[in-house]
XYZ file of C-alpha atoms in Angstrom:
383
model
C -36.503 17.885 -28.575
C -34.016 19.822 -26.873
C -31.066 17.725 -27.951
C -32.542 18.003 -31.040
C -31.844 21.243 -31.688
C -28.934 21.480 -30.699
C -27.571 18.844 -32.627
C -29.482 19.806 -35.590
C -28.314 23.323 -35.660
C -24.314 22.844 -34.617
C -24.755 19.975 -38.026
C -26.128 22.589 -39.871
C -23.208 24.999 -39.337
C -20.057 22.054 -39.016
C -21.589 20.638 -42.665
C -21.849 24.282 -43.902
C -18.558 25.541 -43.230
C -16.597 22.251 -44.273
C -18.300 19.983 -46.773
C -20.083 22.747 -48.832
C -17.154 25.732 -48.766
C -15.655 24.060 -51.918
C -18.970 24.690 -54.202
C -17.982 28.801 -53.881
C -15.236 29.426 -52.505
C -12.851 27.133 -54.665
C -12.187 29.167 -57.627
C -11.592 32.100 -56.219
C -9.071 30.668 -53.811
C -7.206 28.253 -56.779
C -6.982 31.842 -58.672
C -4.945 33.327 -55.831
C -3.159 30.616 -55.394
C -2.183 29.761 -58.621
C -3.799 26.309 -59.336
C -6.351 24.439 -61.132
C -9.460 24.486 -59.217
C -9.336 20.595 -59.130
C -6.531 20.736 -57.183
C -8.450 22.447 -54.515
C -11.375 19.601 -54.953
C -7.860 16.808 -54.777
C -7.572 18.158 -51.511
C -11.164 18.006 -50.331
C -10.670 14.195 -51.560
C -8.223 13.660 -49.471
C -9.983 14.945 -46.204
C -13.117 12.659 -47.359
C -10.439 9.945 -47.510
C -8.885 10.914 -43.804
C -12.605 10.553 -42.651
C -13.136 6.636 -43.570
C -9.723 6.161 -41.521
C -10.525 8.155 -38.264
C -13.952 6.610 -38.388
C -14.102 3.806 -36.058
C -11.473 5.759 -34.050
C -13.640 8.297 -33.050
C -16.716 5.422 -32.682
C -14.752 4.304 -30.094
C -14.279 7.687 -28.354
C -18.030 8.224 -28.602
C -19.020 4.675 -26.931
C -16.573 4.973 -24.258
C -16.952 9.379 -23.609
C -19.720 10.483 -25.666
C -20.255 12.510 -27.791
C -19.926 16.439 -26.331
C -16.668 16.407 -26.117
C -15.466 14.514 -29.633
C -18.052 16.642 -31.449
C -16.447 19.987 -29.733
C -13.173 19.120 -30.832
C -14.932 18.263 -34.304
C -15.584 21.637 -34.725
C -12.225 22.704 -32.991
C -10.867 20.978 -36.262
C -12.713 22.193 -38.851
C -11.729 25.695 -37.315
C -7.909 25.225 -37.905
C -8.799 24.275 -40.829
C -10.258 26.764 -42.275
C -7.855 28.950 -40.329
C -4.958 27.846 -42.023
C -6.882 27.599 -45.334
C -7.697 31.439 -45.052
C -3.429 31.914 -44.931
C -2.673 29.687 -47.282
C 0.005 31.058 -49.614
C 0.072 27.649 -51.471
C -0.421 24.147 -52.613
C 0.941 22.490 -50.108
C -0.642 24.514 -47.292
C -4.217 23.740 -49.022
C -2.912 19.659 -48.902
C -2.724 20.496 -44.559
C -5.252 22.575 -44.445
C -7.917 20.083 -45.653
C -6.671 17.007 -43.893
C -6.749 18.878 -40.931
C -10.710 19.248 -42.140
C -10.414 15.541 -42.593
C -9.546 15.708 -39.112
C -12.980 17.711 -37.965
C -15.373 16.274 -40.771
C -14.806 12.654 -39.167
C -15.050 13.842 -35.497
C -17.929 16.908 -36.052
C -20.460 15.023 -38.837
C -23.269 13.018 -39.088
C -21.969 9.722 -38.224
C -20.433 11.209 -35.224
C -23.668 12.857 -34.371
C -25.350 9.333 -34.615
C -22.914 7.796 -32.560
C -23.934 10.562 -29.807
C -27.063 10.202 -29.928
C -27.246 6.449 -29.566
C -24.915 6.351 -26.619
C -27.337 9.187 -25.503
C -30.665 7.278 -26.349
C -29.722 3.626 -26.919
C -32.394 1.673 -29.516
C -34.652 5.306 -28.861
C -32.531 7.443 -31.114
C -34.294 6.763 -34.430
C -36.287 9.713 -34.193
C -33.363 12.056 -33.036
C -31.462 10.966 -35.875
C -33.999 12.001 -38.268
C -34.920 14.990 -36.329
C -31.268 16.198 -36.848
C -30.904 15.366 -40.914
C -34.122 17.049 -41.717
C -32.390 20.258 -39.632
C -29.084 19.836 -41.212
C -30.786 18.944 -44.322
C -30.820 22.890 -44.777
C -26.817 23.317 -44.706
C -26.285 23.708 -48.413
C -29.560 26.067 -48.686
C -27.724 28.450 -45.479
C -24.635 27.764 -46.341
C -24.278 28.385 -49.708
C -25.957 32.482 -49.433
C -23.737 32.747 -46.556
C -20.270 31.912 -48.526
C -21.120 34.134 -51.271
C -22.218 37.041 -48.734
C -18.842 36.755 -46.972
C -16.887 36.045 -50.350
C -18.670 39.210 -51.721
C -17.915 41.344 -48.812
C -14.819 39.805 -47.165
C -12.741 37.944 -50.163
C -12.477 34.009 -50.080
C -9.691 34.266 -47.172
C -12.644 36.345 -45.163
C -14.777 33.654 -45.520
C -12.790 30.970 -44.235
C -12.030 33.162 -41.253
C -15.895 33.721 -41.064
C -16.799 29.839 -40.619
C -13.918 29.206 -38.359
C -15.712 31.914 -36.183
C -18.767 30.178 -36.561
C -17.167 26.852 -35.436
C -15.716 28.089 -32.256
C -18.389 30.373 -30.818
C -21.757 28.780 -32.582
C -20.899 25.114 -32.681
C -18.570 24.381 -29.929
C -20.531 25.499 -27.110
C -24.550 23.901 -28.777
C -22.226 20.900 -28.867
C -21.168 21.670 -24.995
C -24.974 21.802 -24.307
C -25.907 18.383 -25.393
C -26.431 15.533 -22.284
C -23.919 13.864 -20.876
C -23.948 10.521 -21.323
C -24.691 7.447 -18.564
C -22.446 5.348 -17.506
C -21.689 2.639 -20.084
C -22.958 -0.453 -17.821
C -20.242 -3.448 -16.781
C -21.905 -5.886 -18.655
C -21.642 -3.364 -21.444
C -18.164 -2.724 -21.229
C -16.888 -5.936 -20.732
C -19.447 -8.041 -22.800
C -19.277 -11.943 -23.038
C -17.910 -13.258 -26.241
C -20.900 -14.048 -28.726
C -20.707 -17.663 -29.578
C -18.849 -18.858 -33.358
C -22.230 -18.849 -34.877
C -24.068 -15.698 -33.615
C -20.432 -13.317 -34.632
C -20.693 -15.279 -38.255
C -23.944 -14.137 -38.625
C -23.151 -10.674 -37.263
C -20.180 -10.303 -39.160
C -22.284 -11.420 -42.621
C -24.783 -9.153 -41.936
C -22.759 -5.872 -41.231
C -20.933 -6.706 -44.254
C -24.552 -6.483 -46.317
C -25.054 -2.945 -44.466
C -22.147 -1.691 -45.084
C -22.601 -2.605 -49.204
C -25.751 -1.425 -48.950
C -24.509 1.747 -47.614
C -21.791 2.441 -49.604
C -23.104 1.767 -53.436
C -25.733 4.140 -52.266
C -22.912 6.749 -51.333
C -21.053 6.420 -54.826
C -24.794 6.931 -55.858
C -25.124 10.570 -53.802
C -21.839 12.143 -54.730
C -21.936 11.221 -57.949
C -24.846 12.918 -58.649
C -23.890 16.018 -56.017
C -20.974 16.558 -58.403
C -22.879 15.790 -61.827
C -26.391 16.395 -61.921
C -26.741 19.784 -63.720
C -23.952 18.376 -66.637
C -26.071 14.719 -66.067
C -29.358 16.280 -67.025
C -27.750 18.318 -69.904
C -26.632 15.498 -71.166
C -29.979 13.468 -71.422
C -30.984 16.816 -73.555
C -32.348 19.293 -70.804
C -31.579 22.726 -71.977
C -29.640 24.650 -69.441
C -32.267 26.408 -67.434
C -34.120 22.986 -67.233
C -31.361 21.352 -65.735
C -30.666 23.894 -62.857
C -34.577 23.981 -62.141
C -34.334 20.176 -62.160
C -31.654 19.571 -60.292
C -32.825 22.427 -57.776
C -35.741 20.108 -56.872
C -32.612 17.946 -55.447
C -32.613 19.559 -51.703
C -36.403 19.817 -51.163
C -36.692 16.158 -52.484
C -34.395 14.717 -49.777
C -35.986 17.043 -46.750
C -39.197 15.976 -47.987
C -38.289 12.333 -47.526
C -36.379 13.279 -44.370
C -39.765 14.147 -43.460
C -41.611 11.058 -44.864
C -39.339 8.838 -42.663
C -40.542 11.434 -39.720
C -43.755 10.512 -39.969
C -45.062 7.828 -42.043
C -42.007 6.138 -42.277
C -40.789 5.508 -38.566
C -43.865 2.663 -38.047
C -41.484 0.637 -40.434
C -38.636 -1.189 -39.426
C -35.520 0.505 -41.402
C -34.108 -2.331 -43.445
C -37.787 -1.899 -45.214
C -37.376 1.914 -45.775
C -33.585 1.578 -47.075
C -34.937 -1.450 -49.656
C -37.592 1.357 -51.087
C -34.923 3.975 -50.800
C -32.911 2.284 -53.075
C -35.139 1.042 -55.601
C -36.191 5.072 -55.647
C -32.679 5.880 -58.141
C -32.639 3.161 -60.097
C -37.023 3.925 -60.551
C -35.495 7.315 -61.931
C -33.014 6.020 -64.198
C -35.062 4.338 -65.629
C -37.222 7.609 -66.601
C -34.778 9.658 -67.352
C -32.778 7.538 -69.909
C -36.007 5.968 -71.733
C -38.210 9.303 -72.048
C -35.459 12.420 -71.662
C -35.090 15.814 -70.893
C -39.144 15.990 -70.021
C -38.313 13.760 -66.704
C -35.712 15.278 -65.517
C -37.701 16.532 -63.100
C -38.942 13.145 -62.119
C -35.048 11.724 -62.074
C -34.550 14.397 -59.478
C -37.086 13.957 -57.472
C -36.666 9.772 -56.546
C -32.847 10.248 -56.711
C -33.580 12.677 -53.972
C -36.052 10.964 -52.153
C -33.892 7.794 -52.080
C -30.857 9.562 -50.428
C -32.828 11.258 -48.185
C -34.054 8.658 -46.924
C -30.561 6.317 -46.883
C -28.795 9.502 -45.372
C -31.240 8.402 -42.076
C -30.719 4.406 -42.802
C -27.261 4.778 -42.374
C -27.770 5.536 -38.804
C -30.830 3.973 -37.821
C -30.455 0.531 -39.567
C -26.860 -0.280 -37.794
C -29.165 0.446 -34.294
C -31.470 -1.599 -35.115
C -30.092 -4.784 -36.725
C -27.009 -4.801 -33.492
C -28.239 -2.574 -31.050
C -26.447 0.748 -29.264
C -24.216 -1.289 -27.654
C -21.153 -0.542 -29.201
C -22.394 1.387 -31.738
C -20.059 4.069 -32.807
C -17.056 1.869 -33.794
C -18.851 -0.655 -35.203
C -21.086 2.542 -37.525
C -17.265 3.841 -37.876
C -16.430 0.433 -40.271
C -19.744 0.031 -41.605
C -19.198 3.624 -43.161
C -15.558 3.414 -43.713
C -16.645 1.569 -47.371
C -19.092 4.712 -48.095
C -16.552 7.316 -46.931
C -14.244 5.680 -49.244
C -16.346 5.562 -52.586
C -18.001 8.562 -51.236
C -14.221 10.771 -51.566
C -13.755 8.688 -55.399
C -17.372 8.821 -57.396
C -16.729 12.733 -58.198
C -14.290 11.809 -60.161
C -14.787 8.585 -61.509
C -18.386 9.219 -61.966
C -17.042 12.454 -64.181
C -15.173 9.744 -66.308
C -18.417 7.431 -67.301
C -20.274 10.274 -68.301
C -17.697 11.852 -70.338
C -17.911 8.534 -72.013
C -21.524 7.722 -72.210
C -23.573 10.778 -71.653
C -27.298 9.349 -69.809
C -26.606 6.401 -70.354
C -23.474 6.570 -67.046
C -26.655 5.961 -65.361
C -26.461 2.711 -65.788
C -23.291 2.603 -63.744
C -25.485 3.673 -60.771
C -28.426 1.580 -61.414
C -26.889 -1.241 -60.874
C -24.578 -0.147 -58.602
C -28.586 0.250 -56.338
C -29.466 -2.756 -57.452
C -26.588 -4.649 -55.716
C -27.305 -2.813 -53.011
C -31.308 -3.595 -52.600
C -29.808 -7.198 -53.507
C -28.019 -6.956 -49.789
C -30.834 -5.745 -47.669
C -32.785 -8.407 -48.995
C -30.498 -10.904 -47.378
C -31.292 -9.283 -44.190
C -33.658 -10.313 -41.799
C -36.003 -7.474 -39.863
C -36.318 -10.274 -37.021
C -32.394 -9.621 -36.728
C -33.689 -6.131 -34.509
C -31.664 -6.052 -30.954
C -32.031 -3.907 -28.315
């Protein structure tokens, strides 16, 4: 429990001081720098793409040395990126700052935290992974008001300095209090090569998991950027659209509580299959009924996304075991990070052309992910 509280708290402020920064600070930043807000979000997308390239290397480092140092390095990189952004006088420095932030996000956010828990707890890490996502699920709830308060008092540059200080003086000490990992057994450090059939089966399973996580990540990223606009396109009033969209966060946390309680008795593959069908169910309701179904869509989409956030950590652990988890996780998650970086822009074009019917795209992708999960077997679980 101590590890979950330490890591969950550090994750909350790491997410709030990185991923959730542009939502409130991009507009004042762009005005002062004399650029379009879209350029700030383009720099942010570059940072997200960089995390996909760095994920496997980060995972290998955690497999070898544990996560204390890697996560702390991630917070230090976030602090440096925020400081560079706070002193930026033009677009070039802005892109450099976000590139440094990308290094920090690769080493300091969920996937690095999941690998840290797998290294510490082995196959028993599922409950701890769920626990830190429960705590960090409030990152936007805490981060957006705090960003707004700091920006109102000190300006956007002062807000960035504030987030940099939080990374240094809160997140790094919390991560350094994590337990030291046990030594890597010699048999794990130098495992015997599996037979060719086992390698092929393992590769096939890893590809299927990667496909499912990637298509789910596309929908989560796309709707995270366009949910209110999509609900307006479905006929909701601005007030109703905002009210329905506000249900997204509570739905995600509620689904994680369900995973922590009832669903923890199920294999993560079964939870993931159920989660993958929740978005298509909500989309069908919204496209059929229209604006009155907006809250239903927000709750079902948010609930599915909440469970899939956990599944991206627990499903590879259950299927492939804890040995080499970090490096394997980095490779499995890389396509999801690429699609997540591209999704807001791509889905924006689809919404502009199709309106609410754009949900046919995310529904089709979710069903592809569900089909990929159905091709996996629960019996693959390893210790």
